[in-house]
Amino acid sequence: MNANPPSNPQILLVDDDRLVLSTLSRGLSGAGYRVSSAESVDDAEAILAGGERPVEVLAGVNLPL
């Protein structure tokens, strides 16, 4: 398994816990990923509506809709 992400892919993190977002963002950025963070589903939808197309979305399981 290759531990290096191909060509700096974009990841979208969605969680209502700022500590979780900060920790994951820092770790993934350090591993070479471009990271966008959203604190709600509405924020995530706005990011996607703005044209970002992440290769992966990581979302908290208890997010309020």
mmCIF file of N, CA, C and O in Angstrom:
data_model
loop_
_atom_site.group_PDB
_atom_site.id
_atom_site.type_symbol
_atom_site.label_atom_id
_atom_site.label_comp_id
_atom_site.label_asym_id
_atom_site.label_seq_id
_atom_site.Cartn_x
_atom_site.Cartn_y
_atom_site.Cartn_z
ATOM 1 N N MET A 1 0.837 -1.180 0.000
ATOM 2 C CA MET A 1 0.000 0.000 0.000
ATOM 3 C C MET A 1 0.878 1.237 0.000
ATOM 4 O O MET A 1 1.818 1.358 0.771
ATOM 5 N N ASN A 2 0.553 2.201 -0.845
ATOM 6 C CA ASN A 2 1.308 3.440 -0.954
ATOM 7 C C ASN A 2 0.813 4.446 0.084
ATOM 8 O O ASN A 2 -0.352 4.815 0.086
ATOM 9 N N ALA A 3 1.687 4.900 0.964
ATOM 10 C CA ALA A 3 1.300 5.841 2.019
ATOM 11 C C ALA A 3 1.248 7.277 1.530
ATOM 12 O O ALA A 3 0.767 8.144 2.225
ATOM 13 N N ASN A 4 1.747 7.558 0.329
ATOM 14 C CA ASN A 4 1.752 8.917 -0.201
ATOM 15 C C ASN A 4 0.532 9.156 -1.073
ATOM 16 O O ASN A 4 0.293 8.428 -2.025
ATOM 17 N N PRO A 5 -0.257 10.194 -0.755
ATOM 18 C CA PRO A 5 -1.426 10.471 -1.583
ATOM 19 C C PRO A 5 -1.016 10.953 -2.962
ATOM 20 O O PRO A 5 -0.040 11.682 -3.108
ATOM 21 N N PRO A 6 -1.711 10.540 -4.009
ATOM 22 C CA PRO A 6 -1.366 10.970 -5.362
ATOM 23 C C PRO A 6 -1.715 12.426 -5.599
ATOM 24 O O PRO A 6 -2.823 12.853 -5.343
ATOM 25 N N SER A 7 -0.769 13.203 -6.050
ATOM 26 C CA SER A 7 -0.924 14.591 -6.494
ATOM 27 C C SER A 7 -1.800 15.479 -5.607
ATOM 28 O O SER A 7 -2.656 16.187 -6.093
ATOM 29 N N ASN A 8 -1.604 15.440 -4.319
ATOM 30 C CA ASN A 8 -2.223 16.383 -3.391
ATOM 31 C C ASN A 8 -3.750 16.443 -3.491
ATOM 32 O O ASN A 8 -4.318 17.495 -3.771
ATOM 33 N N PRO A 9 -4.467 15.334 -3.256
ATOM 34 C CA PRO A 9 -5.922 15.318 -3.393
ATOM 35 C C PRO A 9 -6.630 16.149 -2.325
ATOM 36 O O PRO A 9 -6.097 16.402 -1.254
ATOM 37 N N GLN A 10 -7.851 16.551 -2.640
ATOM 38 C CA GLN A 10 -8.690 17.364 -1.754
ATOM 39 C C GLN A 10 -9.591 16.469 -0.913
ATOM 40 O O GLN A 10 -10.210 15.536 -1.428
ATOM 41 N N ILE A 11 -9.684 16.762 0.385
ATOM 42 C CA ILE A 11 -10.577 16.052 1.300
ATOM 43 C C ILE A 11 -11.464 17.080 1.986
ATOM 44 O O ILE A 11 -10.995 18.157 2.366
ATOM 45 N N LEU A 12 -12.741 16.750 2.155
ATOM 46 C CA LEU A 12 -13.673 17.590 2.895
ATOM 47 C C LEU A 12 -13.987 16.916 4.217
ATOM 48 O O LEU A 12 -14.453 15.779 4.240
ATOM 49 N N LEU A 13 -13.718 17.612 5.319
ATOM 50 C CA LEU A 13 -14.047 17.127 6.656
ATOM 51 C C LEU A 13 -15.311 17.830 7.121
ATOM 52 O O LEU A 13 -15.415 19.057 7.015
ATOM 53 N N VAL A 14 -16.256 17.064 7.671
ATOM 54 C CA VAL A 14 -17.498 17.636 8.183
ATOM 55 C C VAL A 14 -17.736 17.090 9.576
ATOM 56 O O VAL A 14 -17.901 15.887 9.761
ATOM 57 N N ASP A 15 -17.719 17.967 10.569
ATOM 58 C CA ASP A 15 -17.988 17.562 11.947
ATOM 59 C C ASP A 15 -18.342 18.809 12.741
ATOM 60 O O ASP A 15 -17.820 19.891 12.467
ATOM 61 N N ASP A 16 -19.222 18.665 13.717
ATOM 62 C CA ASP A 16 -19.611 19.810 14.529
ATOM 63 C C ASP A 16 -18.685 20.020 15.732
ATOM 64 O O ASP A 16 -18.874 20.945 16.503
ATOM 65 N N ASP A 17 -17.661 19.197 15.851
ATOM 66 C CA ASP A 17 -16.677 19.332 16.934
ATOM 67 C C ASP A 17 -15.406 19.970 16.366
ATOM 68 O O ASP A 17 -14.699 19.360 15.561
ATOM 69 N N ARG A 18 -15.119 21.189 16.796
ATOM 70 C CA ARG A 18 -13.961 21.921 16.258
ATOM 71 C C ARG A 18 -12.638 21.239 16.565
ATOM 72 O O ARG A 18 -11.699 21.315 15.775
ATOM 73 N N LEU A 19 -12.534 20.566 17.705
ATOM 74 C CA LEU A 19 -11.304 19.862 18.049
ATOM 75 C C LEU A 19 -11.059 18.704 17.068
ATOM 76 O O LEU A 19 -9.934 18.492 16.616
ATOM 77 N N VAL A 20 -12.106 17.976 16.736
ATOM 78 C CA VAL A 20 -11.987 16.882 15.769
ATOM 79 C C VAL A 20 -11.549 17.439 14.417
ATOM 80 O O VAL A 20 -10.624 16.913 13.782
ATOM 81 N N LEU A 21 -12.199 18.519 13.955
ATOM 82 C CA LEU A 21 -11.829 19.129 12.673
ATOM 83 C C LEU A 21 -10.378 19.581 12.670
ATOM 84 O O LEU A 21 -9.643 19.338 11.718
ATOM 85 N N SER A 22 -9.972 20.244 13.726
ATOM 86 C CA SER A 22 -8.610 20.764 13.806
ATOM 87 C C SER A 22 -7.579 19.642 13.801
ATOM 88 O O SER A 22 -6.581 19.701 13.076
ATOM 89 N N THR A 23 -7.825 18.615 14.597
ATOM 90 C CA THR A 23 -6.877 17.504 14.707
ATOM 91 C C THR A 23 -6.753 16.741 13.390
ATOM 92 O O THR A 23 -5.642 16.482 12.910
ATOM 93 N N LEU A 24 -7.891 16.405 12.800
ATOM 94 C CA LEU A 24 -7.855 15.676 11.527
ATOM 95 C C LEU A 24 -7.263 16.534 10.416
ATOM 96 O O LEU A 24 -6.481 16.050 9.595
ATOM 97 N N SER A 25 -7.627 17.803 10.378
ATOM 98 C CA SER A 25 -7.109 18.703 9.349
ATOM 99 C C SER A 25 -5.594 18.811 9.421
ATOM 100 O O SER A 25 -4.901 18.726 8.406
ATOM 101 N N ARG A 26 -5.077 18.979 10.620
ATOM 102 C CA ARG A 26 -3.633 19.099 10.800
ATOM 103 C C ARG A 26 -2.925 17.824 10.359
ATOM 104 O O ARG A 26 -1.921 17.862 9.652
ATOM 105 N N GLY A 27 -3.447 16.686 10.751
ATOM 106 C CA GLY A 27 -2.823 15.414 10.390
ATOM 107 C C GLY A 27 -2.871 15.135 8.901
ATOM 108 O O GLY A 27 -1.883 14.721 8.298
ATOM 109 N N LEU A 28 -4.035 15.374 8.292
ATOM 110 C CA LEU A 28 -4.167 15.119 6.857
ATOM 111 C C LEU A 28 -3.355 16.108 6.030
ATOM 112 O O LEU A 28 -2.757 15.735 5.023
ATOM 113 N N SER A 29 -3.317 17.361 6.454
ATOM 114 C CA SER A 29 -2.494 18.353 5.752
ATOM 115 C C SER A 29 -1.025 17.959 5.816
ATOM 116 O O SER A 29 -0.304 18.067 4.825
ATOM 117 N N GLY A 30 -0.602 17.494 6.983
ATOM 118 C CA GLY A 30 0.779 17.047 7.144
ATOM 119 C C GLY A 30 1.115 15.845 6.289
ATOM 120 O O GLY A 30 2.268 15.622 5.928
ATOM 121 N N ALA A 31 0.090 15.074 5.932
ATOM 122 C CA ALA A 31 0.294 13.893 5.086
ATOM 123 C C ALA A 31 0.210 14.233 3.597
ATOM 124 O O ALA A 31 0.305 13.354 2.755
ATOM 125 N N GLY A 32 0.001 15.518 3.286
ATOM 126 C CA GLY A 32 0.014 15.941 1.895
ATOM 127 C C GLY A 32 -1.333 16.178 1.250
ATOM 128 O O GLY A 32 -1.405 16.422 0.045
ATOM 129 N N TYR A 33 -2.404 16.108 2.016
ATOM 130 C CA TYR A 33 -3.730 16.359 1.464
ATOM 131 C C TYR A 33 -4.088 17.837 1.576
ATOM 132 O O TYR A 33 -3.653 18.522 2.494
ATOM 133 N N ARG A 34 -4.930 18.317 0.640
ATOM 134 C CA ARG A 34 -5.550 19.634 0.767
ATOM 135 C C ARG A 34 -6.861 19.393 1.507
ATOM 136 O O ARG A 34 -7.631 18.508 1.130
ATOM 137 N N VAL A 35 -7.117 20.151 2.561
ATOM 138 C CA VAL A 35 -8.256 19.881 3.426
ATOM 139 C C VAL A 35 -9.178 21.091 3.509
ATOM 140 O O VAL A 35 -8.722 22.209 3.739
ATOM 141 N N SER A 36 -10.473 20.843 3.329
ATOM 142 C CA SER A 36 -11.506 21.833 3.607
ATOM 143 C C SER A 36 -12.288 21.317 4.802
ATOM 144 O O SER A 36 -12.506 20.111 4.924
ATOM 145 N N SER A 37 -12.730 22.232 5.671
ATOM 146 C CA SER A 37 -13.466 21.838 6.865
ATOM 147 C C SER A 37 -14.813 22.537 6.914
ATOM 148 O O SER A 37 -14.925 23.710 6.567
ATOM 149 N N ALA A 38 -15.816 21.803 7.371
ATOM 150 C CA ALA A 38 -17.156 22.351 7.547
ATOM 151 C C ALA A 38 -17.687 21.912 8.909
ATOM 152 O O ALA A 38 -17.517 20.759 9.294
ATOM 153 N N GLU A 39 -18.326 22.847 9.625
ATOM 154 C CA GLU A 39 -18.873 22.538 10.946
ATOM 155 C C GLU A 39 -20.325 22.092 10.912
ATOM 156 O O GLU A 39 -20.903 21.794 11.953
ATOM 157 N N SER A 40 -20.925 22.051 9.713
ATOM 158 C CA SER A 40 -22.316 21.617 9.586
ATOM 159 C C SER A 40 -22.557 21.104 8.171
ATOM 160 O O SER A 40 -21.757 21.331 7.260
ATOM 161 N N VAL A 41 -23.695 20.448 8.011
ATOM 162 C CA VAL A 41 -24.083 19.975 6.689
ATOM 163 C C VAL A 41 -24.283 21.172 5.758
ATOM 164 O O VAL A 41 -23.887 21.134 4.589
ATOM 165 N N ASP A 42 -24.886 22.240 6.283
ATOM 166 C CA ASP A 42 -25.092 23.445 5.468
ATOM 167 C C ASP A 42 -23.766 24.026 4.983
ATOM 168 O O ASP A 42 -23.645 24.432 3.825
ATOM 169 N N ASP A 43 -22.770 24.071 5.868
ATOM 170 C CA ASP A 43 -21.442 24.572 5.479
ATOM 171 C C ASP A 43 -20.816 23.675 4.410
ATOM 172 O O ASP A 43 -20.207 24.158 3.457
ATOM 173 N N ALA A 44 -20.972 22.371 4.557
ATOM 174 C CA ALA A 44 -20.424 21.428 3.580
ATOM 175 C C ALA A 44 -21.095 21.607 2.222
ATOM 176 O O ALA A 44 -20.426 21.612 1.185
ATOM 177 N N GLU A 45 -22.412 21.789 2.234
ATOM 178 C CA GLU A 45 -23.139 22.008 0.981
ATOM 179 C C GLU A 45 -22.675 23.297 0.307
ATOM 180 O O GLU A 45 -22.542 23.348 -0.920
ATOM 181 N N ALA A 46 -22.407 24.334 1.096
ATOM 182 C CA ALA A 46 -21.926 25.603 0.539
ATOM 183 C C ALA A 46 -20.549 25.426 -0.104
ATOM 184 O O ALA A 46 -20.286 25.984 -1.178
ATOM 185 N N ILE A 47 -19.685 24.654 0.528
ATOM 186 C CA ILE A 47 -18.357 24.390 -0.031
ATOM 187 C C ILE A 47 -18.488 23.664 -1.368
ATOM 188 O O ILE A 47 -17.847 24.021 -2.357
ATOM 189 N N LEU A 48 -19.348 22.658 -1.400
ATOM 190 C CA LEU A 48 -19.541 21.899 -2.637
ATOM 191 C C LEU A 48 -20.208 22.760 -3.712
ATOM 192 O O LEU A 48 -19.858 22.667 -4.891
ATOM 193 N N ALA A 49 -21.151 23.606 -3.315
ATOM 194 C CA ALA A 49 -21.823 24.497 -4.267
ATOM 195 C C ALA A 49 -20.847 25.518 -4.848
ATOM 196 O O ALA A 49 -21.039 26.003 -5.959
ATOM 197 N N GLY A 50 -19.784 25.822 -4.099
ATOM 198 C CA GLY A 50 -18.767 26.752 -4.561
ATOM 199 C C GLY A 50 -17.818 26.151 -5.580
ATOM 200 O O GLY A 50 -16.916 26.829 -6.062
ATOM 201 N N GLY A 51 -18.000 24.870 -5.893
ATOM 202 C CA GLY A 51 -17.206 24.265 -6.954
ATOM 203 C C GLY A 51 -16.136 23.289 -6.500
ATOM 204 O O GLY A 51 -15.502 22.649 -7.328
ATOM 205 N N GLU A 52 -15.901 23.175 -5.202
ATOM 206 C CA GLU A 52 -14.896 22.208 -4.753
ATOM 207 C C GLU A 52 -15.396 20.795 -5.001
ATOM 208 O O GLU A 52 -16.572 20.493 -4.813
ATOM 209 N N ARG A 53 -14.499 19.939 -5.439
ATOM 210 C CA ARG A 53 -14.825 18.541 -5.701
ATOM 211 C C ARG A 53 -13.797 17.651 -5.015
ATOM 212 O O ARG A 53 -12.836 17.200 -5.633
ATOM 213 N N PRO A 54 -13.997 17.395 -3.719
ATOM 214 C CA PRO A 54 -13.042 16.548 -2.996
ATOM 215 C C PRO A 54 -13.107 15.105 -3.487
ATOM 216 O O PRO A 54 -14.133 14.642 -3.989
ATOM 217 N N VAL A 55 -11.988 14.419 -3.333
ATOM 218 C CA VAL A 55 -11.959 13.002 -3.690
ATOM 219 C C VAL A 55 -12.532 12.156 -2.559
ATOM 220 O O VAL A 55 -12.879 10.996 -2.763
ATOM 221 N N GLU A 56 -12.637 12.746 -1.376
ATOM 222 C CA GLU A 56 -13.137 12.031 -0.202
ATOM 223 C C GLU A 56 -13.841 13.013 0.720
ATOM 224 O O GLU A 56 -13.417 14.154 0.860
ATOM 225 N N VAL A 57 -14.923 12.550 1.360
ATOM 226 C CA VAL A 57 -15.618 13.332 2.380
ATOM 227 C C VAL A 57 -15.642 12.492 3.644
ATOM 228 O O VAL A 57 -16.087 11.349 3.628
ATOM 229 N N LEU A 58 -15.136 13.060 4.735
ATOM 230 C CA LEU A 58 -15.182 12.401 6.039
ATOM 231 C C LEU A 58 -16.167 13.185 6.892
ATOM 232 O O LEU A 58 -15.976 14.381 7.128
ATOM 233 N N ALA A 59 -17.235 12.518 7.354
ATOM 234 C CA ALA A 59 -18.277 13.226 8.100
ATOM 235 C C ALA A 59 -18.527 12.535 9.436
ATOM 236 O O ALA A 59 -18.470 11.313 9.540
ATOM 237 N N GLY A 60 -18.813 13.359 10.450
ATOM 238 C CA GLY A 60 -19.196 12.828 11.759
ATOM 239 C C GLY A 60 -20.510 12.091 11.647
ATOM 240 O O GLY A 60 -21.378 12.437 10.839
ATOM 241 N N VAL A 61 -20.718 11.067 12.454
ATOM 242 C CA VAL A 61 -21.914 10.247 12.355
ATOM 243 C C VAL A 61 -23.117 10.844 13.079
ATOM 244 O O VAL A 61 -24.242 10.477 12.782
ATOM 245 N N ASN A 62 -22.921 11.777 13.987
ATOM 246 C CA ASN A 62 -24.022 12.350 14.751
ATOM 247 C C ASN A 62 -24.319 13.791 14.383
ATOM 248 O O ASN A 62 -24.773 14.565 15.215
ATOM 249 N N LEU A 63 -24.087 14.155 13.143
ATOM 250 C CA LEU A 63 -24.343 15.523 12.706
ATOM 251 C C LEU A 63 -25.850 15.767 12.633
ATOM 252 O O LEU A 63 -26.587 14.966 12.066
ATOM 253 N N PRO A 64 -26.296 16.891 13.189
ATOM 254 C CA PRO A 64 -27.720 17.229 13.026
ATOM 255 C C PRO A 64 -27.993 17.667 11.592
ATOM 256 O O PRO A 64 -27.172 18.313 10.969
ATOM 257 N N LEU A 65 -29.125 17.261 11.060
ATOM 258 C CA LEU A 65 -29.512 17.655 9.709
ATOM 259 C C LEU A 65 -30.271 18.907 9.812
ATOM 260 O O LEU A 65 -30.641 19.713 9.330
#
